[in-house]
């Protein structure tokens, strides 16, 4: 669980304090049974993960009314059996850690069910043993085991009276939850009951277009994570430079160009500091290197590859994105199909995948560019 250990120090957490406080206030009503689940929405790199991590830290250390549970969906653990065990053991470890603020319990990766049973005995937590017994009895049926795991926070609330804030990152990966070796989109619907329980509000984040298309999140409140403002972006740059043992100022025009995206800022500052002479930084050249062959370019290329594994389709998709970015009005699937000699079905499939990947926006059957100058430069 290194993500929790790697959470930014509060002094380096710029521009998101108001959003963090809003989330903090959002989950505290769980104590009275009136909290609602929600989806954190926003483009890649905008800071959704960081917000969830900071919220976990606030809830863990700064209050004792609502138990926090933070979980990142691992693409290697998407069989129902593997996911259920991981989800359940991490929840129970974090739940026991919260009781006496035992930070060491947050990092018990891969603890066995027997190990958890012993831990429950040490903490005299009979309710943990009851949940583990139920999980053991359901082990032969992946569906039943998943039900036990997902309902463990609710069950602990009913037994102990302590409400739980469930924070799940990379939630979109759960669309590939599998039973008997094949992805089963119905499995993620088992989150509906835990999400609707007012004493276990769920805050989920991930790739926003994919999360929003998952039926389980359709009825949830949407919380838009905003980019950094100019002042906070400048403070972020200064902090990143200090962390590299350097100093300086990013040109205001480039600062605006990066759009307040913390990931973009970090990539450009790191590239600028990588030169031999730390006092002679050229931020614009660093940016050009980044969009040509640096981490910025590679990160978007990885996204494109994941949605278009076939090289030929990837080239067509990139050409479609380029045309959308350089056409004054939104494009329909009919126009895309005609421009690239595709069937309308092929054009619709490619445009929808580009939308899910975050390369374009889709509204009312037409597609347009997202407001991201950096992505436009990378596409060009």
XYZ file of C-alpha atoms in Angstrom:
380
model
C 0.000 0.000 0.000
C 2.813 2.362 -0.870
C 0.378 4.878 -2.323
C -0.777 5.817 1.153
C 2.802 6.083 2.357
C 3.661 8.263 -0.634
C 0.892 10.798 -0.085
C 2.098 14.377 -0.435
C 2.833 16.327 2.698
C 0.109 18.881 3.361
C 2.580 21.738 2.830
C 3.068 20.503 -0.765
C -0.624 19.943 -1.481
C -1.506 23.028 -3.510
C -4.834 24.321 -4.726
C -6.947 21.395 -3.623
C -7.478 22.318 0.028
C -11.049 23.548 -0.544
C -11.921 20.403 -2.529
C -10.395 18.238 0.210
C -12.391 20.013 2.909
C -15.568 19.583 0.853
C -14.948 15.838 0.583
C -14.140 15.658 4.289
C -17.459 17.349 5.109
C -19.214 15.116 2.595
C -18.371 11.845 4.344
C -18.751 12.962 7.975
C -22.597 12.819 7.797
C -22.168 9.031 7.498
C -22.196 9.135 11.301
C -25.876 10.166 11.138
C -26.638 7.860 8.227
C -27.184 10.602 5.647
C -24.003 10.497 3.504
C -24.165 9.895 -0.254
C -21.773 8.101 -2.582
C -20.102 10.072 -5.384
C -17.727 9.897 -8.348
C -14.642 12.126 -8.600
C -14.504 13.301 -12.192
C -11.816 15.051 -14.215
C -9.154 14.507 -16.901
C -6.022 12.414 -16.478
C -3.356 13.927 -14.229
C -5.702 16.452 -12.619
C -5.227 15.021 -9.095
C -8.143 12.658 -8.346
C -5.876 10.007 -6.829
C -4.032 12.592 -4.765
C -7.340 13.929 -3.399
C -8.454 10.457 -2.309
C -5.093 9.816 -0.650
C -5.190 13.112 1.219
C -8.773 12.429 2.284
C -7.719 9.059 3.680
C -4.948 10.755 5.683
C -7.328 13.378 7.066
C -9.911 10.803 8.052
C -7.340 8.444 9.555
C -5.448 10.979 11.686
C -7.743 13.948 12.295
C -11.036 12.463 13.500
C -12.400 9.293 15.064
C -16.036 9.214 13.931
C -15.794 7.764 10.395
C -13.448 4.894 9.468
C -11.571 5.434 6.164
C -10.881 2.571 3.752
C -8.673 3.226 0.710
C -8.400 0.667 -2.092
C -6.709 0.842 -5.501
C -8.023 -1.687 -8.029
C -5.114 -3.834 -9.238
C -5.424 -5.027 -12.880
C -3.632 -8.241 -11.865
C -6.370 -9.081 -9.335
C -9.535 -9.013 -11.405
C -10.739 -12.564 -10.968
C -13.642 -12.402 -8.528
C -11.828 -14.720 -6.094
C -8.542 -12.753 -6.078
C -10.276 -9.373 -5.909
C -12.577 -10.463 -3.078
C -9.707 -11.676 -0.902
C -7.623 -8.561 -1.576
C -10.543 -6.179 -0.948
C -11.630 -7.945 2.238
C -8.181 -8.324 3.805
C -7.208 -4.720 3.052
C -10.471 -3.442 4.498
C -10.155 -5.438 7.713
C -6.492 -4.449 8.185
C -7.288 -0.760 7.704
C -10.328 -1.026 9.945
C -8.281 -2.536 12.768
C -5.476 -0.018 12.144
C -7.920 2.853 12.645
C -8.970 1.692 16.111
C -5.621 2.520 17.735
C -3.970 4.411 14.853
C -1.617 1.481 14.203
C -0.015 2.674 10.992
C 1.938 -0.565 10.544
C -1.307 -2.435 9.877
C -1.870 -0.339 6.746
C 1.026 -2.090 5.010
C 0.241 -5.769 5.582
C 0.101 -6.625 1.885
C -0.808 -10.215 1.174
C -1.837 -11.146 4.724
C -3.544 -14.547 4.851
C -7.021 -15.224 6.189
C -5.421 -17.143 9.076
C -3.158 -14.186 9.767
C -6.181 -11.918 9.882
C -7.935 -14.282 12.268
C -4.975 -14.074 14.638
C -4.981 -10.279 14.303
C -8.690 -10.211 15.150
C -8.026 -12.265 18.286
C -5.279 -9.873 19.377
C -7.669 -6.935 18.939
C -10.563 -8.853 20.531
C -12.610 -8.077 17.411
C -15.194 -10.838 17.320
C -17.006 -9.124 14.410
C -13.919 -9.651 12.212
C -14.006 -13.382 12.899
C -17.686 -13.466 11.934
C -16.998 -11.811 8.580
C -14.035 -14.118 7.932
C -16.179 -17.167 8.748
C -18.824 -15.990 6.280
C -16.124 -15.456 3.649
C -14.694 -18.920 4.288
C -18.129 -20.511 3.885
C -18.650 -18.701 0.555
C -15.209 -19.560 -0.836
C -16.612 -22.120 -3.293
C -18.759 -19.534 -5.092
C -16.989 -16.449 -6.533
C -20.270 -14.490 -6.621
C -21.037 -15.173 -2.941
C -17.446 -14.448 -1.870
C -17.588 -11.113 -3.703
C -20.851 -10.267 -1.934
C -19.291 -10.952 1.464
C -16.231 -8.820 0.652
C -18.146 -5.840 -0.752
C -20.563 -5.872 2.165
C -17.849 -6.144 4.837
C -17.845 -2.365 5.537
C -21.645 -2.381 5.904
C -21.509 -5.472 8.106
C -18.908 -3.887 10.360
C -21.097 -0.767 10.683
C -24.089 -2.869 11.734
C -21.971 -4.708 14.309
C -19.800 -1.918 15.726
C -21.814 1.224 14.930
C -18.779 2.883 13.282
C -19.574 4.299 9.788
C -17.059 3.763 6.965
C -15.945 5.986 4.073
C -14.936 3.693 1.188
C -12.425 5.350 -1.184
C -11.760 3.372 -4.378
C -9.248 4.464 -7.024
C -8.930 3.065 -10.580
C -12.588 2.058 -10.283
C -13.011 1.756 -14.073
C -10.877 -1.412 -14.028
C -13.705 -3.231 -12.254
C -15.623 -3.500 -15.527
C -13.218 -6.399 -16.235
C -14.029 -8.314 -13.037
C -14.114 -11.953 -14.074
C -15.777 -15.142 -12.897
C -14.736 -18.523 -14.284
C -12.049 -16.887 -16.408
C -14.273 -14.510 -18.391
C -15.067 -10.839 -17.629
C -18.618 -10.507 -16.339
C -19.937 -6.904 -16.398
C -22.729 -7.904 -13.991
C -20.303 -8.449 -11.120
C -19.632 -4.729 -10.629
C -23.395 -4.235 -10.103
C -22.898 -5.899 -6.709
C -21.521 -2.531 -5.554
C -25.012 -1.000 -5.798
C -26.212 -2.093 -2.349
C -23.027 -1.091 -0.447
C -22.981 2.251 -2.290
C -26.585 3.016 -1.397
C -26.088 2.385 2.344
C -25.922 5.846 3.912
C -23.371 4.832 6.549
C -20.852 3.540 3.994
C -20.507 6.360 1.431
C -18.284 5.342 -1.476
C -16.081 7.903 -3.243
C -14.715 6.414 -6.461
C -12.222 7.716 -9.026
C -10.543 6.472 -12.171
C -10.648 7.179 -15.884
C -13.702 9.437 -15.876
C -15.375 8.521 -19.202
C -15.164 4.807 -18.404
C -16.382 5.240 -14.816
C -19.333 7.324 -15.976
C -20.383 4.610 -18.440
C -20.513 1.957 -15.721
C -24.176 1.400 -14.728
C -23.297 1.242 -11.022
C -22.104 4.857 -11.057
C -24.990 6.259 -13.113
C -26.998 7.432 -10.099
C -24.058 8.787 -8.117
C -23.298 12.453 -7.577
C -20.486 13.734 -9.809
C -17.770 15.868 -8.200
C -15.592 17.658 -10.751
C -11.933 18.001 -9.714
C -10.738 21.396 -10.940
C -7.267 22.231 -12.351
C -4.885 24.380 -10.338
C -5.297 28.147 -10.614
C -2.362 30.309 -11.732
C -1.118 31.062 -8.211
C -1.353 27.456 -7.028
C 0.295 26.207 -10.229
C 3.228 28.598 -9.575
C 3.487 27.339 -5.990
C 3.431 23.753 -7.250
C 6.297 24.500 -9.664
C 8.393 26.111 -6.907
C 7.782 23.086 -4.670
C 8.753 20.667 -7.459
C 11.915 22.660 -8.135
C 12.867 22.669 -4.443
C 12.357 18.896 -4.327
C 14.927 18.649 -7.169
C 17.329 20.913 -5.277
C 16.756 23.696 -7.759
C 14.960 27.022 -8.184
C 13.660 29.317 -10.914
C 10.405 30.405 -12.529
C 8.433 28.769 -15.297
C 7.462 31.284 -18.031
C 3.858 32.484 -17.417
C 2.809 31.570 -20.969
C 3.969 27.967 -20.507
C 2.344 27.839 -17.078
C -0.986 28.776 -18.703
C -0.355 26.338 -21.555
C -0.083 23.427 -19.103
C -3.579 24.245 -17.878
C -3.069 23.718 -14.154
C -2.616 19.953 -14.604
C -0.314 18.729 -11.759
C 0.991 15.775 -13.800
C 1.944 18.011 -16.734
C 3.685 20.475 -14.400
C 5.651 17.668 -12.762
C 6.792 16.199 -16.100
C 8.045 19.534 -17.460
C 9.825 20.556 -14.247
C 11.521 17.143 -14.011
C 12.643 17.383 -17.639
C 13.933 20.941 -17.136
C 15.944 19.893 -14.072
C 17.458 16.898 -15.848
C 19.921 19.108 -17.771
C 23.527 19.373 -16.600
C 23.298 22.960 -15.398
C 20.476 23.296 -12.840
C 20.583 27.105 -12.843
C 20.226 27.254 -16.645
C 16.804 25.694 -17.170
C 14.986 26.060 -20.456
C 11.389 25.190 -19.652
C 10.093 25.568 -23.214
C 12.700 23.188 -24.644
C 11.965 20.791 -21.792
C 8.280 20.952 -22.754
C 9.077 20.242 -26.421
C 11.180 17.223 -25.411
C 8.329 16.019 -23.219
C 5.671 16.145 -25.943
C 8.023 14.555 -28.490
C 9.513 11.677 -26.513
C 9.253 12.332 -22.774
C 6.999 11.058 -20.030
C 4.107 13.235 -21.225
C 4.205 11.724 -24.701
C 4.772 8.177 -23.417
C 1.890 8.369 -20.939
C -0.614 9.374 -23.638
C 0.851 6.824 -26.054
C 0.315 4.117 -23.419
C -3.326 5.186 -23.140
C -3.731 5.080 -26.925
C -2.113 1.615 -27.087
C -4.421 0.266 -24.372
C -7.507 1.317 -26.335
C -6.077 0.507 -29.797
C -3.664 -2.446 -29.448
C -3.562 -2.921 -33.233
C -1.022 -0.564 -34.848
C -3.141 0.027 -37.967
C -6.208 0.963 -35.922
C -4.022 3.149 -33.690
C -2.822 5.129 -36.721
C -6.381 5.635 -37.919
C -7.481 6.676 -34.427
C -4.681 9.229 -34.199
C -5.587 10.606 -37.629
C -9.242 10.905 -36.550
C -8.219 12.719 -33.351
C -5.995 15.064 -35.371
C -8.857 15.917 -37.737
C -11.253 16.529 -34.846
C -8.735 18.886 -33.231
C -8.290 20.852 -36.466
C -11.877 21.099 -37.662
C -13.812 24.171 -36.574
C -17.121 22.409 -35.921
C -17.893 19.103 -34.145
C -17.683 16.001 -36.364
C -20.351 13.328 -36.722
C -19.603 9.635 -37.272
C -20.879 10.015 -40.850
C -18.272 12.707 -41.609
C -15.512 10.712 -39.880
C -16.456 7.605 -41.890
C -16.424 9.544 -45.172
C -13.108 11.262 -44.427
C -11.274 8.002 -43.637
C -13.081 5.533 -45.927
C -14.601 3.669 -42.977
C -18.031 2.221 -42.445
C -20.185 4.250 -40.097
C -19.926 1.422 -37.550
C -16.109 1.477 -37.686
C -16.085 5.271 -37.314
C -18.459 5.091 -34.338
C -16.351 2.404 -32.648
C -13.091 4.340 -33.139
C -14.591 7.657 -31.980
C -16.165 6.046 -28.921
C -12.829 4.453 -27.943
C -11.082 7.839 -28.376
C -13.774 9.350 -26.135
C -13.228 6.686 -23.459
C -9.464 7.220 -23.713
C -9.937 10.937 -22.975
C -8.692 12.185 -26.366
C -11.996 13.755 -27.463
C -15.390 14.802 -26.085
C -18.631 13.282 -27.305
C -22.005 15.012 -27.035
C -25.273 14.589 -28.934
C -23.799 12.206 -31.479
C -20.891 14.464 -32.485
C -17.287 14.678 -31.332
C -15.022 17.641 -30.555
C -11.604 18.323 -29.039
C -11.067 18.387 -25.286
C -9.770 21.645 -23.844
C -6.202 20.463 -23.387
C -3.451 22.296 -25.251
C -0.828 19.759 -24.230
C -2.805 16.846 -25.659
C -3.318 18.829 -28.870
C 0.457 19.329 -29.148
C 1.129 15.629 -28.535
C -1.423 14.637 -31.203
C 0.141 17.095 -33.659
